[in-house]
Tab-separated table of C-alpha atoms and ligand atoms in Angstrom:
chain	number	residue	atom	x	y	z
S	129	MET	CA	6.345	43.170	-45.038
S	130	SER	CA	8.560	45.733	-42.900
S	131	ASP	CA	7.830	47.304	-39.590
S	132	SER	CA	6.916	50.233	-40.757
S	133	ALA	CA	4.388	49.320	-42.935
S	134	ALA	CA	2.378	47.455	-40.072
S	135	PRO	CA	-0.950	50.047	-39.465
S	136	PRO	CA	-0.638	52.096	-36.489
S	137	GLY	CA	-1.139	50.403	-32.939
S	138	PHE	CA	-0.579	46.765	-34.308
S	139	GLU	CA	2.504	46.115	-32.941
S	140	GLU	CA	0.784	46.911	-29.562
S	141	ALA	CA	-1.734	44.915	-29.860
S	142	PHE	CA	-0.479	42.168	-31.270
S	143	HIS	CA	1.844	41.978	-27.946
S	144	GLN	CA	-1.016	42.120	-25.593
S	145	ALA	CA	-2.501	39.597	-27.222
S	146	ALA	CA	0.597	37.569	-26.934
S	147	GLU	CA	0.746	38.380	-23.303
S	148	ARG	CA	-3.012	37.396	-23.294
S	149	HIS	CA	-1.827	33.966	-25.038
S	150	GLU	CA	1.027	34.000	-22.194
S	151	ARG	CA	-0.636	33.965	-19.288
S	152	VAL	CA	-3.821	31.563	-20.648
S	153	TRP	CA	-0.956	28.492	-21.050
S	154	VAL	CA	0.782	29.579	-18.125
S	155	PHE	CA	-2.004	29.126	-15.794
S	156	ILE	CA	-2.933	26.229	-17.546
S	157	ALA	CA	0.058	24.905	-16.806
S	158	ILE	CA	0.143	25.584	-13.052
S	159	VAL	CA	-3.565	23.809	-13.149
S	160	LEU	CA	-2.176	20.829	-14.547
S	161	LEU	CA	0.977	20.979	-12.022
S	162	SER	CA	-1.384	21.196	-9.315
S	163	LEU	CA	-3.268	18.240	-10.177
S	164	LEU	CA	-0.329	16.278	-10.520
S	165	MET	CA	0.646	16.943	-7.230
S	166	ALA	CA	-2.622	16.847	-5.865
S	167	GLY	CA	-3.010	13.749	-7.410
S	168	THR	CA	0.534	11.957	-5.943
S	169	LEU	CA	0.014	13.399	-2.296
S	170	PHE	CA	-3.621	11.569	-2.520
S	171	PHE	CA	-2.006	8.099	-3.447
S	172	VAL	CA	0.801	8.348	-1.207
S	173	VAL	CA	-1.544	9.407	1.680
S	174	LEU	CA	-3.719	6.648	0.587
S	175	ASP	CA	-1.148	4.170	0.401
S	176	TYR	CA	0.513	4.770	3.876
S	177	GLY	CA	-2.704	6.039	5.346
S	178	VAL	CA	-3.376	2.020	5.935
S	179	VAL	CA	-0.172	1.984	8.399
S	180	VAL	CA	-1.526	4.751	10.077
S	181	GLN	CA	-5.160	3.869	10.302
S	182	THR	CA	-4.121	0.475	12.374
S	183	ASP	CA	-3.479	0.076	15.727
S	184	GLY	CA	0.050	0.535	15.480
S	185	TYR	CA	2.625	-0.284	18.684
S	186	ARG	CA	6.162	-0.980	18.733
S	187	ALA	CA	8.276	-4.205	17.745
S	188	ASP	CA	12.119	-4.137	17.541
S	189	PRO	CA	12.757	-5.091	14.136
S	190	ALA	CA	16.451	-6.849	15.463
S	191	SER	CA	14.751	-8.551	18.378
S	192	VAL	CA	11.114	-8.868	17.060
S	193	ALA	CA	12.196	-12.928	14.762
S	194	THR	CA	13.395	-14.401	18.266
S	195	THR	CA	11.176	-12.979	20.545
S	196	PRO	CA	7.255	-14.185	20.582
S	197	PRO	CA	5.103	-13.424	19.820
S	198	PHE	CA	6.789	-13.237	16.814
S	199	ALA	CA	8.495	-16.048	16.406
S	200	ASP	CA	7.279	-19.356	16.049
S	201	ALA	CA	3.895	-17.219	15.279
S	202	ALA	CA	1.097	-19.691	14.818
S	203	LEU	CA	-3.162	-18.760	15.186
S	204	VAL	CA	-4.275	-18.310	18.514
S	205	ARG	CA	-7.960	-18.238	19.677
S	206	THR	CA	-9.057	-14.705	21.268
S	207	GLY	CA	-12.747	-15.429	20.956
S	208	PRO	CA	-15.869	-17.664	20.807
S	209	ASN	CA	-14.535	-17.135	16.598
S	210	ALA	CA	-12.609	-15.021	16.172
S	211	TYR	CA	-8.633	-15.661	15.971
S	212	ALA	CA	-5.158	-13.877	15.843
S	213	VAL	CA	-1.872	-14.154	14.685
S	214	HIS	CA	1.266	-12.405	14.064
S	215	MET	CA	2.575	-11.959	10.949
S	216	LEU	CA	6.386	-11.792	10.347
S	217	ALA	CA	7.385	-10.151	6.642
S	218	HIS	CA	11.432	-10.978	6.573
S	219	LEU	CA	13.757	-10.908	3.485
S	220	TRP	CA	11.937	-12.585	1.496
S	221	THR	CA	9.222	-15.282	3.181
S	222	TRP	CA	6.360	-14.704	5.116
S	223	THR	CA	6.296	-16.089	8.660
S	224	PRO	CA	4.037	-18.828	9.755
S	225	SER	CA	3.471	-20.004	5.819
S	226	PRO	CA	1.343	-21.536	4.737
S	227	LEU	CA	-1.540	-20.977	7.781
S	228	HIS	CA	-4.495	-22.180	8.420
S	229	VAL	CA	-7.651	-20.314	9.104
S	230	PRO	CA	-11.044	-21.136	9.812
S	231	GLN	CA	-13.417	-20.658	7.162
S	232	GLY	CA	-15.621	-17.238	8.768
S	233	ALA	CA	-13.703	-16.448	11.583
S	234	ALA	CA	-12.401	-13.292	12.540
S	235	ILE	CA	-8.838	-12.834	11.815
S	236	THR	CA	-6.658	-11.099	12.788
S	237	PHE	CA	-2.838	-10.256	11.807
S	238	TYR	CA	-0.385	-8.312	12.990
S	239	VAL	CA	1.945	-7.461	10.432
S	240	THR	CA	5.795	-5.916	11.048
S	241	SER	CA	9.096	-6.568	9.142
S	242	SER	CA	12.640	-7.836	10.268
S	243	ASP	CA	14.295	-5.891	7.894
S	244	VAL	CA	12.884	-3.658	5.059
S	245	LEU	CA	9.422	-2.243	4.076
S	246	HIS	CA	7.276	-5.185	2.745
S	247	GLY	CA	3.859	-5.242	1.696
S	248	PHE	CA	0.991	-7.936	3.255
S	249	GLU	CA	-1.530	-8.068	0.875
S	250	VAL	CA	-3.485	-11.050	0.448
S	251	GLN	CA	-5.165	-11.548	-3.079
S	252	GLY	CA	-8.995	-11.735	-3.401
S	253	THR	CA	-9.586	-10.128	-0.191
S	254	THR	CA	-9.778	-6.527	1.042
S	255	ILE	CA	-6.102	-6.743	3.222
S	256	ASN	CA	-3.627	-4.579	2.423
S	257	VAL	CA	-1.402	-3.687	5.385
S	258	THR	CA	2.533	-2.461	4.870
S	259	ALA	CA	5.002	-4.501	6.986
S	260	VAL	CA	6.627	-1.163	8.232
S	261	PRO	CA	10.081	-2.681	10.689
S	262	GLY	CA	9.494	-0.832	13.925
S	263	ILE	CA	5.669	-0.519	13.883
S	264	VAL	CA	3.394	-3.501	14.394
S	265	GLY	CA	0.149	-2.939	11.659
S	266	SER	CA	-3.372	-4.996	12.265
S	267	VAL	CA	-6.056	-5.916	10.235
S	268	THR	CA	-9.226	-7.837	10.621
S	269	TYR	CA	-10.592	-10.169	7.936
S	270	THR	CA	-12.816	-13.022	7.944
S	271	PHE	CA	-12.236	-15.395	4.968
S	272	ALA	CA	-16.109	-16.275	3.726
S	273	HIS	CA	-15.027	-18.715	1.394
S	274	PRO	CA	-12.419	-22.327	1.694
S	275	GLY	CA	-9.357	-22.033	-0.478
S	276	THR	CA	-6.015	-20.698	-0.947
S	277	TYR	CA	-5.221	-17.372	-0.787
S	278	TYR	CA	-1.496	-16.019	-1.757
S	279	ILE	CA	-0.006	-13.619	0.323
S	280	ILE	CA	1.834	-10.960	-2.134
S	281	CYS	CA	4.699	-8.264	-0.972
S	282	ASN	CA	3.393	-5.192	-2.901
S	283	GLU	CA	6.488	-2.918	-2.055
S	284	PHE	CA	9.799	-3.694	-3.561
S	285	CYS	CA	12.266	-4.946	-1.498
S	286	GLY	CA	14.888	-5.743	-3.252
S	287	ILE	CA	16.470	-9.483	-5.673
S	288	GLU	CA	13.489	-11.566	-4.420
S	289	HIS	CA	10.580	-9.361	-3.963
S	290	GLN	CA	9.053	-11.146	-7.015
S	291	ALA	CA	9.093	-14.301	-5.195
S	292	MET	CA	7.839	-13.353	-1.700
S	293	ILE	CA	4.512	-15.408	-1.973
S	294	GLY	CA	3.132	-16.448	0.898
S	295	ARG	CA	-0.163	-19.264	1.554
S	296	ILE	CA	-2.848	-18.284	3.984
S	297	ILE	CA	-5.316	-21.928	3.567
S	298	VAL	CA	-8.890	-21.585	4.352
S	299	ASP	CA	-10.130	-24.674	5.561
S	300	PRO	CA	-13.882	-25.494	5.316
S	301	ALA	CA	-15.867	-24.674	8.460
S	302	ARG	CA	-16.875	-28.130	9.933
S	303	PRO	CA	-20.354	-28.139	10.159
S	304	ALA	CA	-21.606	-27.752	14.000
Q	452	CUA	CU1	9.151	-8.206	0.790
Q	452	CUA	CU2	8.728	-7.688	-1.812
């Protein structure tokens, strides 16, 4: 069928219909892109928001490993049933590790890195703080059950990233 055989107005109607379809699909593409961007933004904020929400303070990455409180850090008692520890991340270990903590006490972890970005995630808990060089983040957690908990680095930090595992040993509470 040649153009001349088309009924009058057919071409016009065809183009209008085609443009309508085009607008619909452009709209769908914009909606999908917007959802993707919003989703990405949401997870970036969610992830790095963990650091923003902690009461962070500055620590010089160049000297943090050799200066207190991160040098030779140990668990210190800060209250009747509260303890604190300064946890240093570096390529590719956690210090101190293994760390013994008592069951049922509030443990505050101060976390930083002396080199690159690491992730301080403790398996089986809600602890998840990004170890940022230059910034000390903190999180407080109470281990309800004794046992061994593994610190997993959840930020890719180089060749030994997958082996950057620390240990927290929760000792059973002594009967009073
Ligand atoms: Cu440290 Cu990955």
